[in-house]
mmCIF file of C-alpha atoms and ligand atoms in Angstrom:
data_model
loop_
_atom_site.group_PDB
_atom_site.id
_atom_site.type_symbol
_atom_site.label_atom_id
_atom_site.label_comp_id
_atom_site.label_asym_id
_atom_site.label_seq_id
_atom_site.Cartn_x
_atom_site.Cartn_y
_atom_site.Cartn_z
ATOM 1 C CA MET A 230 102.421 86.647 49.657
ATOM 2 C CA GLU A 231 101.192 83.248 50.799
ATOM 3 C CA GLY A 232 99.215 83.755 53.936
ATOM 4 C CA GLY A 233 98.266 80.176 54.583
ATOM 5 C CA ALA A 234 95.137 79.915 52.493
ATOM 6 C CA GLU A 235 93.048 76.735 52.471
ATOM 7 C CA GLY A 236 93.250 76.788 56.262
ATOM 8 C CA GLY A 237 96.955 75.938 56.332
ATOM 9 C CA GLY A 238 99.147 77.200 59.129
ATOM 10 C CA PRO A 239 98.165 78.338 62.607
ATOM 11 C CA PHE A 240 97.349 81.832 61.294
ATOM 12 C CA GLY A 241 95.452 80.759 58.209
ATOM 13 C CA LEU A 242 91.973 81.738 57.140
ATOM 14 C CA HIS A 243 90.374 79.824 60.015
ATOM 15 C CA ASN A 244 92.066 82.075 62.519
ATOM 16 C CA LEU A 245 92.549 85.720 61.432
ATOM 17 C CA PRO A 246 93.178 87.288 64.850
ATOM 18 C CA TRP A 247 92.911 91.030 65.419
ATOM 19 C CA GLY A 248 95.619 93.352 66.695
ATOM 20 C CA VAL A 249 97.084 96.838 66.533
ATOM 21 C CA PHE A 250 100.271 97.590 64.612
ATOM 22 C CA SER A 251 102.312 100.516 63.378
ATOM 23 C CA LEU A 252 104.977 101.194 60.798
ATOM 24 C CA PRO A 253 107.884 103.472 61.705
ATOM 25 C CA GLY A 254 106.686 107.058 61.986
ATOM 26 C CA GLU A 255 103.015 106.171 61.576
ATOM 27 C CA ALA A 256 100.175 106.051 64.064
ATOM 28 C CA PRO A 257 99.017 102.644 65.350
ATOM 29 C CA ARG A 258 96.028 101.124 63.538
ATOM 30 C CA VAL A 259 94.074 97.903 63.370
ATOM 31 C CA GLY A 260 95.445 94.841 61.584
ATOM 32 C CA VAL A 261 94.659 91.186 61.146
ATOM 33 C CA ARG A 262 97.312 88.523 61.150
ATOM 34 C CA TRP A 263 97.303 86.237 58.116
ATOM 35 C CA GLY A 264 100.192 83.797 58.022
ATOM 36 C CA GLU A 265 103.385 85.792 58.409
ATOM 37 C CA ALA A 266 101.708 88.987 57.212
ATOM 38 C CA VAL A 267 99.566 91.703 58.714
ATOM 39 C CA VAL A 268 96.514 92.791 56.755
ATOM 40 C CA ASP A 269 96.109 96.564 56.906
ATOM 41 C CA VAL A 270 92.355 96.527 57.468
ATOM 42 C CA GLU A 271 91.348 100.147 56.972
ATOM 43 C CA PRO A 272 91.830 100.357 53.178
ATOM 44 C CA LEU A 273 89.955 97.085 52.692
ATOM 45 C CA LEU A 274 87.110 97.280 55.219
ATOM 46 C CA GLY A 275 87.155 100.892 56.351
ATOM 47 C CA GLU A 276 83.840 101.859 54.780
ATOM 48 C CA MET A 277 81.916 99.340 56.859
ATOM 49 C CA ALA A 278 83.036 100.847 60.171
ATOM 50 C CA PRO A 279 84.267 104.413 59.725
ATOM 51 C CA GLY A 280 86.992 105.292 62.210
ATOM 52 C CA ALA A 281 87.049 101.869 63.833
ATOM 53 C CA PHE A 282 90.188 100.607 62.114
ATOM 54 C CA THR A 283 92.275 103.758 62.363
ATOM 55 C CA ALA A 284 91.996 103.828 66.153
ATOM 56 C CA GLY A 285 95.006 102.929 68.236
ATOM 57 C CA SER A 286 93.084 100.081 69.851
ATOM 58 C CA LEU A 287 90.452 97.495 68.968
ATOM 59 C CA ASN A 288 87.934 99.126 71.313
ATOM 60 C CA PRO A 289 85.867 101.073 68.745
ATOM 61 C CA PHE A 290 85.571 97.991 66.539
ATOM 62 C CA MET A 291 84.796 95.693 69.467
ATOM 63 C CA ALA A 292 82.060 98.070 70.670
ATOM 64 C CA LEU A 293 80.153 97.473 67.412
ATOM 65 C CA GLY A 294 79.095 94.016 68.559
ATOM 66 C CA PRO A 295 78.943 90.450 67.265
ATOM 67 C CA SER A 296 77.172 91.069 63.954
ATOM 68 C CA ALA A 297 79.817 93.644 62.943
ATOM 69 C CA TRP A 298 82.602 91.297 64.085
ATOM 70 C CA HIS A 299 81.108 88.516 61.974
ATOM 71 C CA GLU A 300 80.580 90.729 58.955
ATOM 72 C CA ALA A 301 84.122 92.106 59.025
ATOM 73 C CA ARG A 302 85.559 88.616 59.361
ATOM 74 C CA SER A 303 83.400 87.219 56.539
ATOM 75 C CA ARG A 304 84.244 90.085 54.201
ATOM 76 C CA LEU A 305 87.925 89.711 54.961
ATOM 77 C CA ILE A 306 87.864 85.981 54.264
ATOM 78 C CA ASP A 307 86.033 86.632 50.974
ATOM 79 C CA LEU A 308 88.644 89.201 49.984
ATOM 80 C CA LEU A 309 91.595 87.018 50.904
ATOM 81 C CA ILE A 310 90.363 84.087 48.817
ATOM 82 C CA ASP A 311 89.169 86.145 45.829
ATOM 83 C CA ALA A 312 91.784 85.610 43.129
ATOM 84 C CA ARG A 313 90.415 88.540 41.121
ATOM 85 C CA ARG A 314 91.277 90.925 43.923
ATOM 86 C CA ALA A 315 94.643 89.384 44.813
ATOM 87 C CA ASP A 316 96.615 92.438 43.637
ATOM 88 C CA GLU A 317 94.433 94.810 45.628
ATOM 89 C CA VAL A 318 94.821 92.682 48.751
ATOM 90 C CA ALA A 319 98.555 92.241 48.240
ATOM 91 C CA ALA A 320 98.975 96.008 48.297
ATOM 92 C CA HIS A 321 97.723 95.995 51.893
ATOM 93 C CA LEU A 322 99.737 93.097 53.267
ATOM 94 C CA LEU A 323 102.743 93.938 55.414
ATOM 95 C CA PRO A 324 105.422 91.467 56.475
ATOM 96 C CA LEU A 325 105.024 90.738 60.169
ATOM 97 C CA ASP A 326 108.676 91.507 60.846
ATOM 98 C CA ARG A 327 108.292 95.039 59.502
ATOM 99 C CA VAL A 328 105.586 96.152 61.896
ATOM 100 C CA HIS A 329 105.567 97.061 65.556
ATOM 101 C CA LEU A 330 102.795 95.401 67.566
ATOM 102 C CA HIS A 331 101.001 97.353 70.273
ATOM 103 C CA LEU A 332 98.714 96.553 73.174
ATOM 104 C CA PRO A 333 95.638 95.534 71.151
ATOM 105 C CA VAL A 334 93.027 96.695 73.620
ATOM 106 C CA GLU A 335 92.647 99.777 75.753
ATOM 107 C CA VAL A 336 92.046 97.744 78.876
ATOM 108 C CA ALA A 337 89.091 99.031 80.875
ATOM 109 C CA ASP A 338 88.610 96.915 83.998
ATOM 110 C CA TYR A 339 90.754 93.902 84.706
ATOM 111 C CA VAL A 340 89.613 90.870 86.670
ATOM 112 C CA ASP A 341 91.666 87.813 87.486
ATOM 113 C CA PHE A 342 89.997 84.552 88.469
ATOM 114 C CA TYR A 343 91.255 81.389 90.169
ATOM 115 C CA CYS A 344 89.424 78.748 88.136
ATOM 116 C CA SER A 345 91.811 75.802 87.899
ATOM 117 C CA GLU A 346 91.029 73.184 90.527
ATOM 118 C CA GLU A 347 94.521 71.731 90.174
ATOM 119 C CA HIS A 348 96.189 75.129 90.658
ATOM 120 C CA ALA A 349 94.027 76.074 93.642
ATOM 121 C CA SER A 350 94.596 72.622 95.180
ATOM 122 C CA ASN A 351 98.344 72.769 94.640
ATOM 123 C CA LEU A 352 98.592 76.166 96.340
ATOM 124 C CA GLY A 353 96.384 74.898 99.173
ATOM 125 C CA ARG A 354 98.684 71.916 99.678
ATOM 126 C CA ILE A 355 101.791 74.116 99.597
ATOM 127 C CA PHE A 356 100.526 76.823 101.961
ATOM 128 C CA ARG A 357 98.035 74.977 104.167
ATOM 129 C CA PRO A 358 99.281 71.363 104.253
ATOM 130 C CA ASP A 359 97.155 70.498 107.277
ATOM 131 C CA GLU A 360 93.873 71.671 105.789
ATOM 132 C CA GLU A 361 91.590 70.711 102.931
ATOM 133 C CA PRO A 362 93.349 72.073 99.809
ATOM 134 C CA LEU A 363 90.239 73.878 98.538
ATOM 135 C CA LYS A 364 88.360 76.470 100.594
ATOM 136 C CA PRO A 365 84.663 75.656 101.220
ATOM 137 C CA ASN A 366 83.451 78.264 98.689
ATOM 138 C CA TRP A 367 85.683 77.132 95.824
ATOM 139 C CA ARG A 368 83.259 74.728 94.102
ATOM 140 C CA HIS A 369 80.358 77.144 94.537
ATOM 141 C CA LEU A 370 81.728 80.188 92.716
ATOM 142 C CA PRO A 371 84.646 81.228 90.525
ATOM 143 C CA VAL A 372 86.894 83.084 92.968
ATOM 144 C CA GLY A 373 88.408 86.280 91.555
ATOM 145 C CA TYR A 374 89.610 89.800 92.297
ATOM 146 C CA HIS A 375 89.810 93.134 90.515
ATOM 147 C CA GLY A 376 93.308 93.910 89.290
ATOM 148 C CA ARG A 377 95.133 96.899 87.858
ATOM 149 C CA SER A 378 94.266 97.566 84.214
ATOM 150 C CA GLY A 379 96.904 100.301 83.797
ATOM 151 C CA THR A 380 99.750 97.810 84.080
ATOM 152 C CA VAL A 381 98.424 95.354 81.502
ATOM 153 C CA ALA A 382 101.057 95.517 78.755
ATOM 154 C CA VAL A 383 101.742 93.869 75.437
ATOM 155 C CA SER A 384 104.050 90.900 74.989
ATOM 156 C CA GLY A 385 107.714 91.884 74.968
ATOM 157 C CA THR A 386 107.400 94.533 77.656
ATOM 158 C CA PRO A 387 110.409 94.147 79.998
ATOM 159 C CA VAL A 388 109.634 92.693 83.410
ATOM 160 C CA ARG A 389 111.107 94.965 86.054
ATOM 161 C CA ARG A 390 111.603 93.027 89.241
ATOM 162 C CA PRO A 391 109.283 94.689 91.757
ATOM 163 C CA CYS A 392 110.386 95.936 95.157
ATOM 164 C CA GLY A 393 108.248 95.651 98.223
ATOM 165 C CA GLN A 394 107.862 94.376 101.743
ATOM 166 C CA ARG A 395 108.342 90.745 102.563
ATOM 167 C CA ARG A 396 108.526 88.728 105.721
ATOM 168 C CA GLY A 397 111.900 88.780 107.486
ATOM 169 C CA ALA A 398 113.150 87.047 110.604
ATOM 170 C CA ASP A 399 112.516 90.156 112.734
ATOM 171 C CA GLY A 400 109.638 91.817 110.961
ATOM 172 C CA PRO A 401 109.278 93.034 107.398
ATOM 173 C CA VAL A 402 112.221 93.848 105.137
ATOM 174 C CA PHE A 403 112.107 95.932 101.970
ATOM 175 C CA GLY A 404 113.795 95.095 98.690
ATOM 176 C CA PRO A 405 113.488 93.468 95.292
ATOM 177 C CA SER A 406 111.318 90.375 95.197
ATOM 178 C CA ALA A 407 113.336 87.178 95.574
ATOM 179 C CA ARG A 408 110.423 84.994 94.480
ATOM 180 C CA LEU A 409 109.306 86.338 91.137
ATOM 181 C CA ASP A 410 106.997 83.930 89.339
ATOM 182 C CA LEU A 411 104.972 83.488 86.165
ATOM 183 C CA GLU A 412 101.323 82.493 85.858
ATOM 184 C CA VAL A 413 99.990 80.953 82.644
ATOM 185 C CA GLU A 414 96.485 82.222 82.008
ATOM 186 C CA VAL A 415 93.935 82.759 79.264
ATOM 187 C CA GLY A 416 92.248 86.164 79.044
ATOM 188 C CA PHE A 417 88.844 87.094 77.648
ATOM 189 C CA VAL A 418 88.320 90.505 76.074
ATOM 190 C CA VAL A 419 84.910 92.147 76.421
ATOM 191 C CA GLY A 420 83.656 93.952 73.335
ATOM 192 C CA VAL A 421 80.131 94.941 74.281
ATOM 193 C CA GLY A 422 79.476 96.545 77.648
ATOM 194 C CA SER A 423 76.458 96.135 79.897
ATOM 195 C CA GLU A 424 74.270 98.346 82.024
ATOM 196 C CA MET A 425 74.937 98.785 85.720
ATOM 197 C CA GLY A 426 72.399 96.832 87.749
ATOM 198 C CA ARG A 427 71.799 94.204 85.055
ATOM 199 C CA PRO A 428 73.661 90.930 85.469
ATOM 200 C CA VAL A 429 74.899 89.248 82.288
ATOM 201 C CA PRO A 430 73.664 85.636 82.144
ATOM 202 C CA VAL A 431 75.859 82.720 81.071
ATOM 203 C CA SER A 432 73.774 82.513 77.891
ATOM 204 C CA ALA A 433 74.932 86.003 76.814
ATOM 205 C CA PHE A 434 78.641 85.183 76.837
ATOM 206 C CA ALA A 435 79.111 85.457 73.056
ATOM 207 C CA ASP A 436 77.048 88.675 72.919
ATOM 208 C CA HIS A 437 79.693 90.418 75.008
ATOM 209 C CA VAL A 438 83.042 88.649 74.627
ATOM 210 C CA PHE A 439 85.067 89.437 71.518
ATOM 211 C CA GLY A 440 88.002 87.104 71.805
ATOM 212 C CA VAL A 441 90.873 85.473 73.613
ATOM 213 C CA VAL A 442 94.449 86.409 74.502
ATOM 214 C CA LEU A 443 97.237 84.645 76.364
ATOM 215 C CA VAL A 444 98.159 86.172 79.706
ATOM 216 C CA ASN A 445 101.178 86.039 81.976
ATOM 217 C CA ASP A 446 100.168 87.295 85.404
ATOM 218 C CA TRP A 447 103.656 87.983 86.782
ATOM 219 C CA SER A 448 103.591 87.441 90.528
ATOM 220 C CA ALA A 449 105.972 88.320 93.363
ATOM 221 C CA ARG A 450 105.291 85.468 95.777
ATOM 222 C CA ASP A 451 107.175 86.937 98.740
ATOM 223 C CA ILE A 452 105.410 90.305 98.484
ATOM 224 C CA GLN A 453 102.105 88.497 97.925
ATOM 225 C CA ALA A 454 102.533 86.161 100.898
ATOM 226 C CA TRP A 455 103.204 89.020 103.348
ATOM 227 C CA GLU A 456 100.541 91.410 102.125
ATOM 228 C CA TYR A 457 97.540 89.380 101.060
ATOM 229 C CA VAL A 458 96.191 88.066 104.347
ATOM 230 C CA PRO A 459 93.250 88.582 104.797
ATOM 231 C CA LEU A 460 92.216 90.679 101.791
ATOM 232 C CA GLY A 461 93.786 89.348 98.614
ATOM 233 C CA PRO A 462 96.342 90.112 95.927
ATOM 234 C CA PHE A 463 97.630 93.682 95.740
ATOM 235 C CA LEU A 464 101.222 94.805 95.068
ATOM 236 C CA GLY A 465 102.426 91.241 94.550
ATOM 237 C CA LYS A 466 100.512 91.227 91.260
ATOM 238 C CA SER A 467 99.862 94.763 90.071
ATOM 239 C CA PHE A 468 103.324 95.686 88.756
ATOM 240 C CA LEU A 469 102.778 94.001 85.347
ATOM 241 C CA THR A 470 100.408 91.677 83.513
ATOM 242 C CA SER A 471 101.479 90.762 79.966
ATOM 243 C CA ILE A 472 99.128 89.760 77.145
ATOM 244 C CA SER A 473 99.666 88.412 73.641
ATOM 245 C CA PRO A 474 99.318 90.932 70.788
ATOM 246 C CA TRP A 475 96.720 89.031 68.726
ATOM 247 C CA VAL A 476 93.132 88.673 69.918
ATOM 248 C CA VAL A 477 91.696 85.449 68.523
ATOM 249 C CA PRO A 478 87.977 85.969 67.892
ATOM 250 C CA LEU A 479 85.536 83.587 69.568
ATOM 251 C CA GLU A 480 84.228 82.763 66.106
ATOM 252 C CA ALA A 481 87.569 81.147 65.241
ATOM 253 C CA LEU A 482 87.332 78.855 68.261
ATOM 254 C CA GLY A 483 84.150 76.961 67.378
ATOM 255 C CA THR A 484 85.953 73.646 66.939
ATOM 256 C CA ALA A 485 87.737 74.109 70.251
ATOM 257 C CA ARG A 486 84.566 74.358 72.310
ATOM 258 C CA VAL A 487 84.098 71.629 74.928
ATOM 259 C CA PRO A 488 81.557 71.224 77.729
ATOM 260 C CA GLY A 489 83.993 71.724 80.595
ATOM 261 C CA PRO A 490 84.386 69.178 83.398
ATOM 262 C CA PRO A 491 81.384 67.975 85.425
ATOM 263 C CA GLN A 492 80.654 70.183 88.412
ATOM 264 C CA ASP A 493 79.765 68.706 91.776
ATOM 265 C CA PRO A 494 77.935 70.153 93.601
ATOM 266 C CA GLU A 495 75.775 71.642 90.900
ATOM 267 C CA PRO A 496 76.287 75.415 90.908
ATOM 268 C CA LEU A 497 73.509 77.841 91.800
ATOM 269 C CA ALA A 498 71.073 78.611 88.991
ATOM 270 C CA TYR A 499 72.823 81.754 87.720
ATOM 271 C CA LEU A 500 76.047 79.790 87.224
ATOM 272 C CA ARG A 501 74.595 76.750 85.456
ATOM 273 C CA ARG A 502 76.103 76.201 82.052
ATOM 274 C CA GLY A 503 74.064 76.295 78.876
ATOM 275 C CA GLU A 504 76.062 76.093 75.684
ATOM 276 C CA PRO A 505 79.535 74.566 75.943
ATOM 277 C CA TRP A 506 82.074 77.327 76.574
ATOM 278 C CA GLY A 507 84.969 75.281 77.782
ATOM 279 C CA LEU A 508 87.839 75.689 75.313
ATOM 280 C CA ASP A 509 90.297 72.964 74.360
ATOM 281 C CA LEU A 510 93.329 75.241 74.305
ATOM 282 C CA HIS A 511 96.819 73.786 74.505
ATOM 283 C CA LEU A 512 99.286 75.989 76.325
ATOM 284 C CA GLU A 513 103.043 75.783 76.564
ATOM 285 C CA VAL A 514 105.541 77.531 78.834
ATOM 286 C CA GLU A 515 109.131 78.088 77.803
ATOM 287 C CA LEU A 516 111.656 79.201 80.370
ATOM 288 C CA CYS A 517 114.918 80.383 78.803
ATOM 289 C CA GLY A 518 114.042 78.533 75.597
ATOM 290 C CA GLN A 519 113.156 75.255 77.268
ATOM 291 C CA VAL A 520 109.615 73.892 77.536
ATOM 292 C CA VAL A 521 108.885 73.406 81.235
ATOM 293 C CA SER A 522 105.128 72.892 81.186
ATOM 294 C CA ARG A 523 102.147 72.203 78.932
ATOM 295 C CA PRO A 524 98.988 73.204 80.813
ATOM 296 C CA PRO A 525 95.670 72.085 79.262
ATOM 297 C CA PHE A 526 92.947 74.740 79.390
ATOM 298 C CA GLY A 527 90.071 72.417 78.463
ATOM 299 C CA GLY A 528 89.843 70.906 81.933
ATOM 300 C CA LEU A 529 89.368 74.215 83.731
ATOM 301 C CA TYR A 530 86.691 73.733 86.409
ATOM 302 C CA TRP A 531 84.912 77.055 85.818
ATOM 303 C CA THR A 532 84.267 77.997 82.190
ATOM 304 C CA PRO A 533 84.484 81.610 80.934
ATOM 305 C CA ASP A 534 80.706 82.018 80.540
ATOM 306 C CA GLN A 535 80.439 81.253 84.252
ATOM 307 C CA MET A 536 83.208 83.740 85.048
ATOM 308 C CA LEU A 537 81.329 86.470 83.161
ATOM 309 C CA ALA A 538 78.016 85.670 84.836
ATOM 310 C CA HIS A 539 79.633 85.680 88.259
ATOM 311 C CA MET A 540 81.526 88.957 87.842
ATOM 312 C CA THR A 541 78.302 90.749 86.890
ATOM 313 C CA VAL A 542 75.780 88.969 89.149
ATOM 314 C CA ASN A 543 75.912 91.795 91.692
ATOM 315 C CA GLY A 544 74.980 94.305 88.993
ATOM 316 C CA ALA A 545 78.544 95.387 88.158
ATOM 317 C CA SER A 546 78.575 96.665 84.589
ATOM 318 C CA LEU A 547 80.904 95.671 81.767
ATOM 319 C CA ARG A 548 82.790 98.129 79.588
ATOM 320 C CA THR A 549 84.319 97.715 76.161
ATOM 321 C CA GLY A 550 87.906 96.657 76.762
ATOM 322 C CA ASP A 551 87.318 94.787 80.015
ATOM 323 C CA LEU A 552 89.716 91.905 80.401
ATOM 324 C CA PHE A 553 89.040 88.911 82.598
ATOM 325 C CA ALA A 554 91.610 86.181 82.980
ATOM 326 C CA SER A 555 91.119 82.579 84.007
ATOM 327 C CA GLY A 556 93.687 82.377 86.755
ATOM 328 C CA THR A 557 96.689 80.102 86.530
ATOM 329 C CA VAL A 558 96.002 77.063 84.371
ATOM 330 C CA SER A 559 97.401 73.833 85.800
ATOM 331 C CA GLY A 560 96.629 70.305 84.738
ATOM 332 C CA PRO A 561 96.751 67.153 86.869
ATOM 333 C CA ALA A 562 100.254 66.072 85.785
ATOM 334 C CA ALA A 563 103.449 67.507 87.254
ATOM 335 C CA ASP A 564 104.531 68.818 83.844
ATOM 336 C CA GLN A 565 101.212 70.616 83.371
ATOM 337 C CA ARG A 566 101.591 73.105 86.208
ATOM 338 C CA GLY A 567 101.211 76.743 85.248
ATOM 339 C CA SER A 568 103.521 78.505 87.706
ATOM 340 C CA LEU A 569 107.022 78.047 89.062
ATOM 341 C CA ILE A 570 105.801 77.853 92.634
ATOM 342 C CA GLU A 571 103.942 74.697 91.613
ATOM 343 C CA LEU A 572 106.593 73.363 89.222
ATOM 344 C CA SER A 573 109.293 73.725 91.909
ATOM 345 C CA TRP A 574 106.855 72.885 94.719
ATOM 346 C CA ASN A 575 107.705 76.123 96.516
ATOM 347 C CA GLY A 576 111.411 75.617 95.955
ATOM 348 C CA ALA A 577 111.595 72.013 97.226
ATOM 349 C CA GLN A 578 112.039 70.581 93.708
ATOM 350 C CA PRO A 579 113.755 73.220 91.546
ATOM 351 C CA VAL A 580 113.223 73.052 87.796
ATOM 352 C CA ARG A 581 116.342 71.861 85.988
ATOM 353 C CA LEU A 582 117.340 73.721 82.834
ATOM 354 C CA ALA A 583 119.401 72.278 79.994
ATOM 355 C CA ASP A 584 122.441 74.350 80.971
ATOM 356 C CA GLY A 585 122.503 72.591 84.337
ATOM 357 C CA SER A 586 121.120 75.545 86.278
ATOM 358 C CA ARG A 587 118.044 75.273 88.466
ATOM 359 C CA ARG A 588 115.106 77.554 89.024
ATOM 360 C CA SER A 589 112.724 77.800 91.912
ATOM 361 C CA PHE A 590 111.749 81.318 90.862
ATOM 362 C CA LEU A 591 112.799 83.677 88.066
ATOM 363 C CA GLU A 592 116.269 85.180 87.878
ATOM 364 C CA ASP A 593 117.296 88.402 86.171
ATOM 365 C CA GLY A 594 117.856 87.734 82.468
ATOM 366 C CA ASP A 595 115.344 84.879 82.326
ATOM 367 C CA THR A 596 112.867 84.928 79.463
ATOM 368 C CA VAL A 597 109.410 83.386 79.788
ATOM 369 C CA THR A 598 107.306 82.681 76.708
ATOM 370 C CA ILE A 599 103.773 81.312 76.876
ATOM 371 C CA SER A 600 102.313 80.098 73.611
ATOM 372 C CA GLY A 601 99.132 78.321 72.714
ATOM 373 C CA SER A 602 96.993 76.692 70.064
ATOM 374 C CA ALA A 603 93.541 75.302 69.579
ATOM 375 C CA PRO A 604 92.011 72.711 67.258
ATOM 376 C CA GLY A 605 90.452 74.286 64.182
ATOM 377 C CA PRO A 606 88.088 72.868 61.568
ATOM 378 C CA ASP A 607 89.224 70.056 59.253
ATOM 379 C CA GLY A 608 92.353 69.343 61.243
ATOM 380 C CA ALA A 609 93.599 72.926 61.090
ATOM 381 C CA VAL A 610 95.434 74.456 64.030
ATOM 382 C CA ILE A 611 94.441 77.831 65.401
ATOM 383 C CA GLY A 612 97.496 79.703 66.725
ATOM 384 C CA LEU A 613 96.995 81.808 69.814
ATOM 385 C CA GLY A 614 100.409 83.393 69.343
ATOM 386 C CA SER A 615 102.587 83.997 72.350
ATOM 387 C CA VAL A 616 103.245 86.326 75.235
ATOM 388 C CA THR A 617 106.836 86.814 76.248
ATOM 389 C CA GLY A 618 108.824 88.803 78.749
ATOM 390 C CA ARG A 619 112.400 89.061 79.951
ATOM 391 C CA VAL A 620 113.162 89.706 83.596
ATOM 392 C CA GLU A 621 115.310 92.746 84.199
ATOM 393 C CA GLY A 622 116.791 93.920 87.453
ATOM 394 C CA HIS A 623 114.790 96.113 89.777
ATOM 395 C CA SER A 624 114.601 99.851 89.394
ATOM 396 C CA SER A 625 116.350 101.581 92.281
HETATM 397 CA CA1 CA B 804 96.677 85.096 88.488
#
């Protein structure tokens, strides 16, 4: 089976993302995507990390730390290019369309940030047109909140329209959200935990973070708008967060690293960048099969090393499986906005679909797919895969 050797294809040897798969009637176990195949890792690498690859999540492997991640990846690459062992490897390759993909990570704590200046400014302009779009703290720290890890689900999980309270003419009304939205985000998966009371500095980013997933932070804008003042997101967000099934290791993203945009004012010392951890990721949003936006991740104001340093600066510990997401990624152009509330400017400019219909927010039956890629070495493309979901009616 040709897996895209010589770096060809978005899932070639330069990429090799990690996930969890199962065959019918078998327990989920760890796999690596290679081209259009899944490498069954346990028979090939099992002796180097006993038990880690037969788990139903990547957590035991991720807990082993960066040298084990590097060693497993190097050994796998050696195996996949070794012509003498081609038959042995071929015996442990499964066609992608034969396997079922699971949530790759047992999500421990989930944090969602708000790191795109364009997104934060757009929402400020929509909701507070008479004020400065950014709050006074925004350029001093990456704003975030703790979300609900139990409702992080793998791509393909149906999106049940949430019910809740929203503002009515004469007080609150209860019912299914009428303003269901998507949020394009990039998530970072923590492999190595930290001790309570010990902040993780920006310089330790790669000692803790295993890899990257795509995230859709489904959002019920009407529920959110009524509930969140003055505390923050709650039921408008916690009903579902979808992630892509393949975790692209940081090591595969070396070519994609960029410094991140200049920051003015300079952040406080604990947030000052060291190594470049901006990532030149190209994202794409399809609504009902039509591309409606291409948000660029590389221009994100706060970089993920800064997010990690900030979320631990008070001494909060990390655990294996923690997920922190960037917040909605929006670029400066109108077709780079990462949510429908921005794309439709809160309903004032509905998005036109090819079938002539218009969308301000999501309708039942709509499918949203976020995909992404990154530049790899020697002109290769690193595929980030995709996260998809179809909106179903509310549960009564
Ligand atoms: Ca979000």
